[in-house]
Short mmCIF file of C-alpha atoms and ligand atoms in Angstrom, two decimals:
data_model
loop_
_atom_site.label_atom_id
_atom_site.label_comp_id
_atom_site.label_asym_id
_atom_site.label_seq_id
_atom_site.Cartn_x
_atom_site.Cartn_y
_atom_site.Cartn_z
CA MET V 1 0.00 0.00 0.00
CA THR V 2 1.24 3.50 -0.84
CA VAL V 3 1.01 5.90 2.09
CA ARG V 4 -0.31 9.26 0.89
CA VAL V 5 1.32 12.04 2.93
CA GLY V 6 0.14 15.62 3.43
CA VAL V 7 2.86 18.10 4.42
CA ILE V 8 2.21 21.16 6.60
CA GLY V 9 5.09 23.64 6.23
CA ALA V 10 7.18 23.68 3.06
CA GLY V 11 10.24 25.49 4.40
CA TRP V 12 13.78 24.20 4.66
CA ILE V 13 13.21 20.81 6.26
CA GLY V 14 9.69 20.41 4.81
CA GLN V 15 11.11 20.57 1.28
CA ASP V 16 13.92 18.19 2.19
CA HIS V 17 11.43 15.66 3.59
CA ILE V 18 9.17 16.04 0.51
CA ARG V 19 12.17 15.20 -1.66
CA ARG V 20 13.07 12.28 0.66
CA LEU V 21 9.53 10.84 0.59
CA THR V 22 9.45 11.20 -3.20
CA GLU V 23 12.93 10.06 -4.21
CA THR V 24 14.38 7.96 -1.41
CA VAL V 25 11.60 6.23 0.49
CA THR V 26 9.55 3.57 -1.25
CA GLY V 27 5.85 3.22 -0.51
CA ALA V 28 5.13 6.92 0.02
CA GLN V 29 3.64 9.69 -2.09
CA VAL V 30 3.29 13.35 -1.15
CA THR V 31 -0.25 14.19 -2.23
CA ALA V 32 -0.89 17.46 -0.38
CA VAL V 33 1.04 20.52 0.75
CA THR V 34 0.15 23.64 2.69
CA ASP V 35 2.19 26.61 3.87
CA ILE V 36 1.15 30.03 5.13
CA ASP V 37 3.45 31.30 2.38
CA ALA V 38 1.24 30.50 -0.65
CA ALA V 39 4.04 30.83 -3.20
CA ARG V 40 6.15 28.37 -1.26
CA SER V 41 3.43 25.73 -1.06
CA GLN V 42 2.61 26.16 -4.77
CA GLU V 43 6.24 25.65 -5.71
CA ALA V 44 6.81 22.65 -3.41
CA ALA V 45 3.55 20.99 -4.50
CA ALA V 46 4.21 21.54 -8.20
CA GLN V 47 7.51 19.69 -7.98
CA VAL V 48 5.81 16.47 -6.89
CA GLY V 49 2.35 16.88 -8.44
CA ALA V 50 0.65 17.39 -5.08
CA GLU V 51 -2.50 19.41 -4.36
CA VAL V 52 -2.21 22.71 -2.48
CA PHE V 53 -4.47 23.26 0.53
CA ALA V 54 -5.36 26.57 2.17
CA ASP V 55 -4.47 25.45 5.69
CA GLY V 56 -3.53 22.52 7.90
CA GLY V 57 -7.14 21.75 8.87
CA GLU V 58 -8.27 21.29 5.23
CA LEU V 59 -5.20 19.24 4.41
CA ILE V 60 -5.69 16.89 7.34
CA ALA V 61 -9.35 16.35 6.40
CA ALA V 62 -8.54 15.52 2.76
CA ASP V 63 -9.53 12.02 1.57
CA ASP V 64 -6.24 11.42 -0.22
CA VAL V 65 -4.17 12.15 2.89
CA ASP V 66 -3.47 8.99 4.89
CA ALA V 67 -0.76 10.49 7.11
CA VAL V 68 0.40 13.98 8.07
CA LEU V 69 3.90 15.46 8.23
CA VAL V 70 4.23 18.62 10.33
CA THR V 71 7.25 20.74 9.42
CA SER V 72 5.91 24.19 10.22
CA TRP V 73 7.27 26.46 13.01
CA GLY V 74 7.39 24.95 16.51
CA PRO V 75 4.58 27.02 18.12
CA THR V 76 2.14 25.76 15.44
CA HIS V 77 2.90 22.04 15.93
CA ALA V 78 0.43 21.29 18.75
CA GLU V 79 -2.59 22.55 16.78
CA HIS V 80 -1.79 20.40 13.74
CA VAL V 81 -0.86 17.29 15.73
CA LEU V 82 -4.08 17.54 17.76
CA SER V 83 -6.21 17.89 14.66
CA ALA V 84 -4.48 14.90 13.01
CA ILE V 85 -5.23 12.81 16.11
CA ALA V 86 -8.86 14.02 16.08
CA SER V 87 -9.08 12.71 12.49
CA GLY V 88 -7.47 9.41 13.49
CA LYS V 89 -4.53 9.99 11.10
CA PRO V 90 -0.90 9.15 11.89
CA VAL V 91 1.24 12.26 12.27
CA PHE V 92 4.99 12.73 12.08
CA CYS V 93 5.94 15.99 13.81
CA GLU V 94 9.36 17.58 13.51
CA LYS V 95 10.87 18.62 16.82
CA PRO V 96 9.63 20.08 19.10
CA LEU V 97 6.38 18.17 19.55
CA ALA V 98 5.06 21.37 21.15
CA THR V 99 6.73 24.33 22.81
CA THR V 100 4.98 23.89 26.19
CA ALA V 101 4.66 20.87 28.46
CA GLU V 102 0.90 21.56 28.72
CA ASP V 103 0.43 21.20 24.97
CA CYS V 104 2.51 17.99 24.94
CA LEU V 105 0.30 16.59 27.70
CA LYS V 106 -2.83 17.47 25.69
CA ILE V 107 -1.39 15.56 22.74
CA MET V 108 -0.63 12.53 24.93
CA GLU V 109 -4.14 12.59 26.38
CA ALA V 110 -5.72 12.78 22.92
CA GLU V 111 -3.56 9.93 21.66
CA MET V 112 -4.31 7.75 24.69
CA ALA V 113 -8.02 8.43 24.23
CA HIS V 114 -7.65 7.28 20.61
CA GLY V 115 -6.20 4.05 21.99
CA ARG V 116 -3.35 3.55 19.51
CA ARG V 117 -0.10 5.36 18.80
CA LEU V 118 -0.45 7.91 15.99
CA VAL V 119 2.34 10.35 16.81
CA GLN V 120 6.04 10.15 15.97
CA VAL V 121 8.46 12.99 16.77
CA GLY V 122 11.39 13.85 14.49
CA PHE V 123 14.30 13.05 16.77
CA MET V 124 16.34 11.54 13.95
CA ARG V 125 19.54 10.95 15.89
CA ARG V 126 18.07 7.67 17.19
CA TYR V 127 18.39 6.46 13.58
CA ASP V 128 22.05 7.48 13.17
CA ALA V 129 24.30 4.43 12.77
CA GLY V 130 26.90 5.78 15.23
CA TYR V 131 24.38 6.47 18.00
CA ARG V 132 22.77 3.06 17.38
CA GLN V 133 26.16 1.38 17.83
CA MET V 134 26.74 3.37 21.01
CA LYS V 135 23.39 2.20 22.36
CA GLN V 136 24.25 -1.43 21.64
CA VAL V 137 27.55 -1.11 23.49
CA ILE V 138 25.97 0.60 26.51
CA SER V 139 23.06 -1.89 26.67
CA SER V 140 25.45 -4.86 26.37
CA GLY V 141 27.20 -3.83 29.58
CA ARG V 142 30.63 -3.74 27.89
CA ILE V 143 31.61 -0.40 29.47
CA GLY V 144 29.83 -1.15 32.75
CA GLU V 145 27.29 1.21 34.28
CA PRO V 146 27.46 4.66 32.60
CA LEU V 147 28.67 7.39 34.96
CA MET V 148 29.28 10.49 32.83
CA VAL V 149 28.54 11.77 29.34
CA HIS V 150 30.50 14.53 27.58
CA CYS V 151 28.83 16.10 24.55
CA ALA V 152 29.32 18.97 22.14
CA HIS V 153 26.84 20.36 19.59
CA ARG V 154 28.58 22.88 17.37
CA ASN V 155 27.24 24.76 14.36
CA PRO V 156 29.49 26.98 12.24
CA SER V 157 27.11 29.94 12.54
CA VAL V 158 23.44 30.81 12.99
CA PRO V 159 21.23 33.53 11.47
CA GLU V 160 20.43 36.73 13.34
CA SER V 161 16.95 35.36 14.12
CA TYR V 162 18.46 32.63 16.36
CA THR V 163 17.90 33.55 20.01
CA THR V 164 19.71 32.61 23.24
CA ASP V 165 16.73 30.41 24.30
CA MET V 166 17.03 28.45 21.04
CA ALA V 167 20.36 27.00 22.20
CA ALA V 168 18.24 24.83 24.52
CA LEU V 169 14.88 24.66 22.71
CA ASP V 170 16.14 24.12 19.17
CA THR V 171 19.67 22.78 19.48
CA ALA V 172 20.31 20.99 22.82
CA VAL V 173 16.90 19.33 22.49
CA HIS V 174 18.53 16.74 20.18
CA GLU V 175 21.03 15.69 22.87
CA ILE V 176 18.28 15.74 25.50
CA ASP V 177 16.32 13.19 23.47
CA VAL V 178 19.17 11.00 22.32
CA LEU V 179 20.72 10.82 25.80
CA ARG V 180 17.42 9.80 27.44
CA TRP V 181 17.27 7.03 24.84
CA LEU V 182 20.95 6.02 24.99
CA LEU V 183 21.00 5.84 28.78
CA ASP V 184 17.42 4.60 29.23
CA ASP V 185 17.10 7.23 31.93
CA GLU V 186 15.30 10.51 32.64
CA ILE V 187 16.86 13.91 33.31
CA VAL V 188 15.99 15.33 36.74
CA SER V 189 17.84 18.63 36.81
CA ALA V 190 19.39 21.25 34.53
CA GLN V 191 21.99 23.93 35.08
CA VAL V 192 23.65 26.32 32.63
CA VAL V 193 27.16 27.75 32.90
CA LEU V 194 28.14 30.61 30.59
CA PRO V 195 31.74 30.77 29.41
CA ARG V 196 33.30 33.86 27.84
CA ALA V 197 31.12 34.81 24.86
CA THR V 198 32.55 34.51 21.37
CA SER V 199 33.01 37.74 19.43
CA LYS V 200 31.76 35.86 16.33
CA ARG V 201 28.07 36.22 17.24
CA TYR V 202 25.21 38.67 16.95
CA GLU V 203 25.21 40.97 20.01
CA HIS V 204 21.87 39.66 21.36
CA LEU V 205 23.04 36.02 21.49
CA ARG V 206 24.75 34.32 24.44
CA ASP V 207 27.11 31.80 22.85
CA PRO V 208 28.58 29.34 23.79
CA GLN V 209 26.68 27.77 26.68
CA ILE V 210 27.51 24.72 28.80
CA MET V 211 24.51 22.73 29.96
CA LEU V 212 24.81 20.37 32.90
CA TYR V 213 22.25 17.64 33.55
CA GLU V 214 21.73 14.94 36.17
CA THR V 215 19.67 11.81 35.58
CA VAL V 216 17.55 9.66 37.89
CA LYS V 217 20.45 7.17 38.10
CA GLY V 218 22.88 9.97 39.02
CA ILE V 219 24.65 10.11 35.65
CA ARG V 220 26.18 13.55 34.99
CA ILE V 221 26.00 15.05 31.50
CA ASP V 222 27.90 18.07 30.26
CA LEU V 223 26.87 19.52 26.91
CA GLU V 224 28.65 22.34 25.12
CA VAL V 225 26.34 24.17 22.71
CA PHE V 226 28.42 26.47 20.50
CA VAL V 227 26.48 27.69 17.50
CA ASN V 228 29.07 30.09 16.03
CA CYS V 229 32.11 27.84 16.24
CA GLN V 230 33.08 28.83 12.65
CA TYR V 231 34.88 25.65 11.68
CA GLY V 232 32.03 23.22 10.95
CA TYR V 233 29.04 21.21 12.16
CA ASP V 234 30.51 18.97 14.83
CA ILE V 235 28.59 16.56 17.04
CA GLN V 236 30.53 14.82 19.81
CA CYS V 237 29.34 12.36 22.42
CA GLU V 238 31.37 10.22 24.80
CA THR V 239 29.87 8.02 27.51
CA VAL V 240 32.19 6.98 30.31
CA GLY V 241 31.29 3.84 32.23
CA GLU V 242 32.69 1.95 35.19
CA HIS V 243 35.22 0.05 33.09
CA GLY V 244 35.37 1.65 29.67
CA LEU V 245 33.99 4.31 27.40
CA VAL V 246 32.20 4.55 24.09
CA ARG V 247 32.47 7.46 21.71
CA LEU V 248 30.28 8.56 18.79
CA PRO V 249 32.28 8.06 15.57
CA ASP V 250 32.94 11.05 13.35
CA PRO V 251 31.30 10.72 9.92
CA ALA V 252 33.48 8.83 7.48
CA ALA V 253 35.83 11.17 5.60
CA VAL V 254 38.90 10.40 3.58
CA ASP V 255 42.36 11.30 4.81
CA VAL V 256 43.98 13.65 2.26
CA ARG V 257 47.78 14.15 2.18
CA THR V 258 49.23 16.84 -0.06
CA THR V 259 52.10 19.37 -0.10
CA GLY V 260 53.28 18.66 3.42
CA GLN V 261 49.75 18.57 4.84
CA ARG V 262 47.34 15.92 6.06
CA SER V 263 43.64 16.87 6.24
CA THR V 264 40.13 15.54 6.69
CA GLU V 265 36.96 17.36 5.71
CA VAL V 266 34.65 18.59 8.48
CA LEU V 267 30.95 18.74 7.55
CA THR V 268 29.29 22.13 7.72
CA ASP V 269 25.61 21.40 8.35
CA TRP V 270 23.16 18.98 9.95
CA VAL V 271 21.60 18.14 6.57
CA GLY V 272 24.68 16.24 5.45
CA ARG V 273 25.65 14.96 8.91
CA PHE V 274 22.32 13.23 9.51
CA VAL V 275 21.14 12.48 5.96
CA HIS V 276 21.23 8.72 6.48
CA ALA V 277 19.50 9.03 9.85
CA PHE V 278 16.68 11.06 8.24
CA ASP V 279 16.36 8.51 5.44
CA THR V 280 16.16 5.58 7.87
CA GLU V 281 13.73 7.47 10.10
CA PHE V 282 11.32 8.00 7.19
CA ARG V 283 11.78 4.51 5.74
CA GLU V 284 10.82 3.00 9.09
CA TRP V 285 7.92 5.39 9.62
CA ILE V 286 6.43 4.64 6.19
CA ALA V 287 7.07 0.88 6.49
CA ASN V 288 5.18 0.79 9.79
CA LEU V 289 2.22 2.73 8.42
CA ALA V 290 2.11 0.75 5.16
CA THR V 291 1.78 -2.49 7.12
CA GLY V 292 -0.88 -1.10 9.43
CA ASN V 293 1.43 -0.98 12.44
CA GLU V 294 1.80 1.77 15.00
CA PRO V 295 4.85 4.03 14.56
CA THR V 296 7.81 2.77 16.58
CA GLY V 297 9.96 5.93 16.65
CA PRO V 298 10.14 8.64 19.33
CA SER V 299 6.70 8.97 20.90
CA ALA V 300 4.59 11.81 22.24
CA TRP V 301 5.99 10.91 25.66
CA ASP V 302 9.51 11.49 24.31
CA GLY V 303 8.36 14.79 22.83
CA TYR V 304 6.91 15.75 26.24
CA ALA V 305 10.07 14.77 28.15
CA ALA V 306 12.31 16.71 25.75
CA THR V 307 10.14 19.83 26.02
CA VAL V 308 10.10 19.66 29.84
CA VAL V 309 13.91 19.40 29.96
CA SER V 310 14.62 22.03 27.31
CA ASN V 311 12.26 24.48 29.03
CA ALA V 312 13.99 23.73 32.38
CA THR V 313 17.31 24.50 30.67
CA VAL V 314 16.07 27.94 29.60
CA GLU V 315 14.82 28.61 33.14
CA ALA V 316 18.18 27.47 34.57
CA ARG V 317 20.08 29.89 32.35
CA LYS V 318 17.78 32.80 33.12
CA SER V 319 17.76 32.20 36.89
CA GLY V 320 21.37 31.04 37.27
CA ARG V 321 20.01 28.18 39.44
CA ILE V 322 19.85 24.41 39.21
CA VAL V 323 16.29 23.74 38.04
CA LEU V 324 14.55 20.45 38.83
CA THR V 325 12.52 19.07 35.95
CA ASP V 326 8.87 18.70 36.82
CA MET V 327 8.04 15.58 34.83
CA LYS V 328 4.79 13.65 35.24
CA PRO V 329 5.02 9.87 35.66
CA ARG V 330 5.23 8.02 32.35
CA PRO V 331 1.78 6.61 31.46
CA ALA V 332 1.62 2.82 30.97
CA PHE V 333 0.41 3.51 27.40
CA TYR V 334 3.94 4.70 26.52
CA ALA V 335 5.85 2.07 28.49
CA THR V 336 6.52 -0.26 25.57
CA ARG V 337 5.90 2.04 22.70
CA ASP V 338 9.23 3.69 21.84
CA ILE V 339 11.30 1.04 20.23
CA ALA V 340 13.58 2.94 17.83
P1 NAD C 401 11.43 27.16 7.96
O1 NAD C 401 11.14 28.52 8.53
O2 NAD C 401 12.43 27.05 6.86
O3 NAD C 401 10.08 26.49 7.44
C1 NAD C 401 8.90 26.48 8.16
C2 NAD C 401 7.75 26.68 7.18
O4 NAD C 401 6.52 26.53 7.88
C3 NAD C 401 7.74 28.07 6.54
O5 NAD C 401 7.67 27.93 5.13
C4 NAD C 401 6.48 28.72 7.10
O6 NAD C 401 5.87 29.62 6.20
C5 NAD C 401 5.61 27.50 7.37
N1 NAD C 401 4.56 27.66 8.37
C6 NAD C 401 4.64 28.24 9.59
N2 NAD C 401 3.49 28.12 10.23
C7 NAD C 401 2.64 27.43 9.43
C8 NAD C 401 1.32 26.95 9.55
N3 NAD C 401 0.59 27.18 10.66
N4 NAD C 401 0.78 26.26 8.53
C9 NAD C 401 1.50 26.02 7.41
N5 NAD C 401 2.76 26.44 7.25
C10 NAD C 401 3.34 27.13 8.24
O7 NAD C 401 11.86 26.26 9.21
P2 NAD C 401 12.60 24.83 9.17
O8 NAD C 401 14.05 25.05 9.42
O9 NAD C 401 12.16 24.08 7.99
O10 NAD C 401 12.02 24.18 10.53
C11 NAD C 401 10.71 23.67 10.60
C12 NAD C 401 10.59 22.74 11.81
O11 NAD C 401 11.52 21.68 11.65
C13 NAD C 401 10.94 23.40 13.14
O12 NAD C 401 10.11 22.90 14.15
C14 NAD C 401 12.40 22.98 13.39
O13 NAD C 401 12.73 22.90 14.76
C15 NAD C 401 12.40 21.60 12.77
N6 NAD C 401 13.75 21.23 12.31
C16 NAD C 401 14.22 20.00 12.64
C17 NAD C 401 15.50 19.64 12.27
C18 NAD C 401 16.08 18.33 12.65
O14 NAD C 401 17.30 18.20 12.65
N7 NAD C 401 15.27 17.33 12.99
C19 NAD C 401 16.29 20.52 11.51
C20 NAD C 401 15.74 21.76 11.15
C21 NAD C 401 14.46 22.10 11.53
C1 ISE C 402 18.35 22.82 13.95
O1 ISE C 402 17.05 23.32 14.13
C2 ISE C 402 18.33 21.35 14.05
O2 ISE C 402 17.38 20.73 14.41
C3 ISE C 402 19.65 20.72 13.83
O3 ISE C 402 19.59 19.33 13.85
C4 ISE C 402 20.53 21.22 14.93
O4 ISE C 402 21.82 20.64 14.84
C5 ISE C 402 20.65 22.72 14.88
O5 ISE C 402 21.50 23.16 15.92
C6 ISE C 402 19.26 23.34 15.02
O6 ISE C 402 19.35 24.74 14.94
#
């Protein structure tokens, strides 16, 4: 069965996912597109022969839309995800699931009332081969009980519209999700330490930031978010256990030797760094839907947990205090439902 997908938001990642669903993933067809920028939705739809809809509500209700992809701005996600659930249609929502914990809880309640998982959140790092290998090593017990995790999330630069809060809400949120998954643990507190600010930033932005987290098991995480590092897009993660450590591999790159120099390319954006993860994420999502199964990727609960922790991180930076995360107990509905 071909899964007919309607896309809400045809911006940067929306267009990339439309291309992915059309050219890379088998069993999917983009049949509908909407964007508040009419020219953008016309152009994106024309490229794949999809129909243009006036808004998310009309697109979700359309007969030839079996599943919904939400790639609009974060504050609009909750409305679209809730209306997809109300229509009983599976919905893939790019991160964040919603910008507030309250909206995430509403989504979970609606999904539980429906009785089956419909929601998957776009935390694609769980599909990255390196992170998957790290998870296998940690779960196998080879490095013993994890004690500490050292991470860095570096972007070469960000546009002027990027705000200081986005370091947590938009950027660190990926580590927050992948570390909960890698460690099979929940984050209980957040703290932010601010090093000397780089001169290579817009004046309004505090960059870099060091985020410190503690988990239920007492694991300590330090995460450097540095979004104007200049030199490339660089994701680092090292988990130290009681008798060993495991480190995220750098993406494969050839070793070039020339005129007295040895060099290796450093990637410059997340599109290239995680292309295979995005492809796998969508292949698995479509394969599950095509066979009538529930999605198995990051759930609404994961979206909720990530939003609670990223919001606590913002509060920690603003207050200068250690902020305890105020997470509700995980409902039984979500206990066995996040496999990826
Ligand atoms: P973007 O600004 O390039 O695109 C967003 C598009 O949504 C715009 O075209 C805008 O006009 C449209 N839009 C906004 N509100 C809408 C609404 N209510 N209905 C229809 N269209 C609407 O942004 P982007 O970089 O593509 O990011 C989109 C989402 O994807 C964000 O939530 C972002 O956090 C997420 N994202 C995820 C990753 C990842 O690595 N997983 C990477 C980049 C972006
Ligand atoms: C961006 O929105 C993403 O989601 C990327 O994956 C991340 O690396 C980047 O820092 C964010 O701004």
